[in-house]
Amino acid sequence: MEHPDWLRVDLASLDWRDLGTWPAWLRAALVTGLSAAVLAVGGWALLSGMAARNEALEAEARTLRARLASGAAQVADLDQLRTQEEALEATFANWRERLFANSETAALIEHITEAAEGSHLAIAGIDLADSRRLDHYAELPVSLRVLGTYHQVGAFAGRLANLSRILTLHDFDIESAEPGPELRVRIDLKAYLRLEEP
């Protein structure tokens, strides 16, 4: 089959530096081929970039779904957490009410004296040290010296434990008070004071 004359071109005679002398159809074919190649390379680059972006978006979506599920679980527990918070606040308020106020030092000594007298102990001395401030309260160390029997000292400790305010007993130093069954007892205790609101 013979090609028409306009399709016959001697490729060896074509000058690559002078494309303007080429036949129009050959220039159009070259431009079309180059455009197709550029479009193919650009499309491949665009599609590969979009694929990477798509993977990143899918990973972000998985992360967000996991965070949403975690948040949903926390929201589901919110009522329970609120109930627990209210219970803790009530407990804290109850304990706070059981602390001595700074102005109740005289009441503290009165409570100790009443507990000793109710237990038939004789008080030999009460010494208050400087209070020590902690995060939510202050400690007031008290050194107490009493005279009485072993059972009276035990009854005294029980009366202190039943006070509405918080006192803790720490060190005991017990000596015999000759003659007789009485004991000399030194007791270190701590009273707990409320920190006044600013």
Short mmCIF file of N, CA, C and O in Angstrom, two decimals, residues 112-177:
data_model
loop_
_atom_site.label_atom_id
_atom_site.label_comp_id
_atom_site.label_asym_id
_atom_site.label_seq_id
_atom_site.Cartn_x
_atom_site.Cartn_y
_atom_site.Cartn_z
N ILE A 112 -8.77 18.12 125.96
CA ILE A 112 -7.77 17.23 126.56
C ILE A 112 -7.99 17.17 128.07
O ILE A 112 -7.96 16.08 128.68
N THR A 113 -8.22 18.30 128.69
CA THR A 113 -8.44 18.35 130.14
C THR A 113 -9.69 17.56 130.53
O THR A 113 -9.67 16.78 131.50
N GLU A 114 -10.77 17.74 129.79
CA GLU A 114 -12.01 17.00 130.09
C GLU A 114 -11.81 15.50 129.93
O GLU A 114 -12.31 14.71 130.75
N ALA A 115 -11.08 15.08 128.89
CA ALA A 115 -10.83 13.66 128.69
C ALA A 115 -9.99 13.10 129.83
O ALA A 115 -10.22 11.98 130.31
N ALA A 116 -8.99 13.87 130.30
CA ALA A 116 -8.15 13.41 131.41
C ALA A 116 -8.96 13.33 132.70
O ALA A 116 -8.89 12.33 133.43
N GLU A 117 -9.75 14.35 132.98
CA GLU A 117 -10.56 14.34 134.20
C GLU A 117 -11.60 13.23 134.16
O GLU A 117 -11.87 12.57 135.16
N GLY A 118 -12.20 12.99 132.99
CA GLY A 118 -13.18 11.92 132.85
C GLY A 118 -12.55 10.55 133.03
O GLY A 118 -13.24 9.59 133.35
N SER A 119 -11.26 10.44 132.81
CA SER A 119 -10.54 9.18 132.99
C SER A 119 -9.84 9.12 134.34
O SER A 119 -9.08 8.18 134.61
N HIS A 120 -10.03 10.14 135.19
CA HIS A 120 -9.41 10.23 136.53
C HIS A 120 -7.89 10.30 136.48
O HIS A 120 -7.20 9.75 137.32
N LEU A 121 -7.39 11.00 135.45
CA LEU A 121 -5.95 11.25 135.36
C LEU A 121 -5.65 12.64 135.90
O LEU A 121 -6.46 13.56 135.75
N ALA A 122 -4.47 12.78 136.48
CA ALA A 122 -4.01 14.10 136.92
C ALA A 122 -3.07 14.64 135.83
O ALA A 122 -2.16 13.95 135.39
N ILE A 123 -3.32 15.87 135.39
CA ILE A 123 -2.46 16.47 134.36
C ILE A 123 -1.30 17.17 135.05
O ILE A 123 -1.48 18.03 135.90
N ALA A 124 -0.07 16.76 134.66
CA ALA A 124 1.14 17.38 135.20
C ALA A 124 1.62 18.53 134.31
O ALA A 124 2.38 19.38 134.76
N GLY A 125 1.21 18.55 133.04
CA GLY A 125 1.63 19.64 132.16
C GLY A 125 1.18 19.43 130.73
O GLY A 125 1.05 18.30 130.27
N ILE A 126 0.92 20.55 130.06
CA ILE A 126 0.57 20.52 128.63
C ILE A 126 1.44 21.56 127.94
O ILE A 126 1.46 22.73 128.33
N ASP A 127 2.19 21.13 126.94
CA ASP A 127 3.05 22.04 126.18
C ASP A 127 2.65 22.00 124.70
O ASP A 127 2.57 20.93 124.11
N LEU A 128 2.41 23.19 124.16
CA LEU A 128 2.08 23.31 122.74
C LEU A 128 3.31 23.78 121.98
O LEU A 128 3.97 24.73 122.41
N ALA A 129 3.62 23.14 120.87
CA ALA A 129 4.74 23.58 120.02
C ALA A 129 4.16 24.44 118.89
O ALA A 129 2.95 24.63 118.79
N ASP A 130 5.03 24.98 118.07
CA ASP A 130 4.58 25.76 116.91
C ASP A 130 3.93 24.84 115.89
O ASP A 130 4.38 23.71 115.66
N SER A 131 2.86 25.31 115.28
CA SER A 131 2.18 24.50 114.28
C SER A 131 3.03 24.45 113.01
O SER A 131 3.83 25.34 112.73
N ARG A 132 2.84 23.36 112.25
CA ARG A 132 3.58 23.16 111.01
C ARG A 132 2.57 23.06 109.87
O ARG A 132 1.71 22.19 109.86
N ARG A 133 2.68 23.97 108.93
CA ARG A 133 1.73 24.05 107.81
C ARG A 133 2.07 22.99 106.76
O ARG A 133 3.21 22.86 106.33
N LEU A 134 1.04 22.25 106.34
CA LEU A 134 1.16 21.28 105.26
C LEU A 134 0.27 21.74 104.11
O LEU A 134 -0.22 22.87 104.12
N ASP A 135 0.03 20.89 103.13
CA ASP A 135 -0.74 21.30 101.95
C ASP A 135 -2.16 21.73 102.27
O ASP A 135 -2.61 22.79 101.84
N HIS A 136 -2.89 20.91 103.02
CA HIS A 136 -4.31 21.18 103.22
C HIS A 136 -4.69 21.41 104.68
O HIS A 136 -5.86 21.61 104.99
N TYR A 137 -3.72 21.35 105.56
CA TYR A 137 -3.98 21.52 106.99
C TYR A 137 -2.67 21.86 107.68
O TYR A 137 -1.61 21.89 107.04
N ALA A 138 -2.74 22.10 108.96
CA ALA A 138 -1.53 22.34 109.76
C ALA A 138 -1.54 21.37 110.93
O ALA A 138 -2.60 20.97 111.43
N GLU A 139 -0.36 20.95 111.36
CA GLU A 139 -0.22 20.07 112.52
C GLU A 139 0.22 20.90 113.72
O GLU A 139 1.13 21.72 113.61
N LEU A 140 -0.41 20.66 114.84
CA LEU A 140 -0.05 21.33 116.09
C LEU A 140 0.41 20.26 117.06
O LEU A 140 -0.40 19.52 117.62
N PRO A 141 1.74 20.13 117.27
CA PRO A 141 2.25 19.13 118.22
C PRO A 141 1.95 19.55 119.66
O PRO A 141 2.09 20.71 120.03
N VAL A 142 1.51 18.58 120.45
CA VAL A 142 1.19 18.81 121.86
C VAL A 142 1.91 17.73 122.66
O VAL A 142 1.84 16.56 122.33
N SER A 143 2.62 18.16 123.72
CA SER A 143 3.25 17.22 124.64
C SER A 143 2.49 17.30 125.96
O SER A 143 2.28 18.38 126.51
N LEU A 144 2.07 16.15 126.43
CA LEU A 144 1.19 16.08 127.60
C LEU A 144 1.82 15.16 128.63
O LEU A 144 2.33 14.09 128.30
N ARG A 145 1.81 15.59 129.89
CA ARG A 145 2.29 14.74 130.98
C ARG A 145 1.14 14.52 131.95
O ARG A 145 0.50 15.47 132.40
N VAL A 146 0.86 13.23 132.26
CA VAL A 146 -0.25 12.87 133.15
C VAL A 146 0.22 11.85 134.18
O VAL A 146 1.23 11.17 134.00
N LEU A 147 -0.56 11.74 135.26
CA LEU A 147 -0.33 10.73 136.31
C LEU A 147 -1.60 9.91 136.44
O LEU A 147 -2.71 10.46 136.51
N GLY A 148 -1.45 8.58 136.46
CA GLY A 148 -2.60 7.71 136.64
C GLY A 148 -2.23 6.27 136.43
O GLY A 148 -1.07 5.92 136.17
N THR A 149 -3.22 5.40 136.53
CA THR A 149 -2.97 3.98 136.34
C THR A 149 -3.00 3.63 134.86
O THR A 149 -3.42 4.43 134.02
N TYR A 150 -2.58 2.42 134.60
CA TYR A 150 -2.56 1.93 133.23
C TYR A 150 -3.96 1.99 132.61
O TYR A 150 -4.13 2.44 131.48
N HIS A 151 -4.96 1.56 133.35
CA HIS A 151 -6.34 1.55 132.84
C HIS A 151 -6.87 2.98 132.63
O HIS A 151 -7.63 3.23 131.69
N GLN A 152 -6.46 3.89 133.49
CA GLN A 152 -6.89 5.28 133.33
C GLN A 152 -6.28 5.89 132.06
O GLN A 152 -6.94 6.64 131.33
N VAL A 153 -5.02 5.54 131.80
CA VAL A 153 -4.36 6.03 130.58
C VAL A 153 -5.07 5.46 129.34
O VAL A 153 -5.32 6.16 128.36
N GLY A 154 -5.45 4.16 129.40
CA GLY A 154 -6.18 3.55 128.29
C GLY A 154 -7.53 4.21 128.08
O GLY A 154 -7.95 4.46 126.94
N ALA A 155 -8.25 4.50 129.18
CA ALA A 155 -9.55 5.18 129.07
C ALA A 155 -9.38 6.57 128.49
O ALA A 155 -10.19 7.03 127.67
N PHE A 156 -8.31 7.26 128.87
CA PHE A 156 -8.01 8.60 128.35
C PHE A 156 -7.78 8.55 126.83
O PHE A 156 -8.33 9.36 126.08
N ALA A 157 -7.00 7.56 126.38
CA ALA A 157 -6.74 7.42 124.93
C ALA A 157 -8.04 7.16 124.18
O ALA A 157 -8.29 7.71 123.10
N GLY A 158 -8.93 6.35 124.78
CA GLY A 158 -10.23 6.09 124.16
C GLY A 158 -11.09 7.34 124.07
O GLY A 158 -11.77 7.57 123.06
N ARG A 159 -11.08 8.16 125.12
CA ARG A 159 -11.86 9.40 125.10
C ARG A 159 -11.34 10.36 124.02
O ARG A 159 -12.12 11.04 123.34
N LEU A 160 -10.01 10.43 123.88
CA LEU A 160 -9.44 11.30 122.84
C LEU A 160 -9.83 10.78 121.45
O LEU A 160 -10.11 11.57 120.54
N ALA A 161 -9.86 9.47 121.28
CA ALA A 161 -10.22 8.89 119.98
C ALA A 161 -11.67 9.19 119.63
O ALA A 161 -12.02 9.26 118.45
N ASN A 162 -12.53 9.39 120.64
CA ASN A 162 -13.96 9.64 120.38
C ASN A 162 -14.30 11.11 120.24
O ASN A 162 -15.48 11.45 120.09
N LEU A 163 -13.30 11.98 120.27
CA LEU A 163 -13.58 13.41 120.09
C LEU A 163 -14.10 13.66 118.67
O LEU A 163 -13.77 12.94 117.73
N SER A 164 -14.91 14.68 118.52
CA SER A 164 -15.41 15.02 117.18
C SER A 164 -14.31 15.66 116.33
O SER A 164 -14.41 15.67 115.11
N ARG A 165 -13.30 16.19 116.95
CA ARG A 165 -12.16 16.77 116.24
C ARG A 165 -11.05 15.72 116.11
O ARG A 165 -11.01 14.75 116.86
N ILE A 166 -10.15 15.93 115.17
CA ILE A 166 -9.11 14.93 114.90
C ILE A 166 -7.87 15.21 115.72
O ILE A 166 -7.27 16.29 115.63
N LEU A 167 -7.50 14.23 116.52
CA LEU A 167 -6.25 14.21 117.29
C LEU A 167 -5.61 12.85 117.05
O LEU A 167 -6.31 11.85 116.97
N THR A 168 -4.30 12.81 116.95
CA THR A 168 -3.63 11.51 116.85
C THR A 168 -2.60 11.40 117.96
O THR A 168 -1.91 12.37 118.29
N LEU A 169 -2.52 10.22 118.55
CA LEU A 169 -1.55 9.94 119.61
C LEU A 169 -0.32 9.33 118.96
O LEU A 169 -0.43 8.47 118.09
N HIS A 170 0.86 9.75 119.43
CA HIS A 170 2.09 9.27 118.81
C HIS A 170 2.96 8.55 119.83
O HIS A 170 2.76 7.38 120.07
N ASP A 171 3.89 9.24 120.43
CA ASP A 171 4.83 8.57 121.33
C ASP A 171 4.32 8.60 122.77
O ASP A 171 3.75 9.60 123.22
N PHE A 172 4.57 7.48 123.48
CA PHE A 172 4.26 7.36 124.91
C PHE A 172 5.58 7.08 125.63
O PHE A 172 6.37 6.25 125.19
N ASP A 173 5.78 7.77 126.72
CA ASP A 173 6.93 7.48 127.58
C ASP A 173 6.34 7.21 128.97
O ASP A 173 5.78 8.12 129.60
N ILE A 174 6.44 5.96 129.44
CA ILE A 174 5.77 5.55 130.68
C ILE A 174 6.82 5.20 131.73
O ILE A 174 7.74 4.43 131.47
N GLU A 175 6.65 5.78 132.93
CA GLU A 175 7.52 5.48 134.08
C GLU A 175 6.64 5.18 135.28
O GLU A 175 5.54 5.69 135.41
N SER A 176 7.19 4.38 136.16
CA SER A 176 6.47 4.07 137.39
C SER A 176 6.61 5.24 138.35
O SER A 176 7.69 5.82 138.49
N ALA A 177 5.49 5.61 139.00
CA ALA A 177 5.52 6.70 139.99
C ALA A 177 5.48 6.04 141.37
O ALA A 177 4.43 5.84 141.96
#
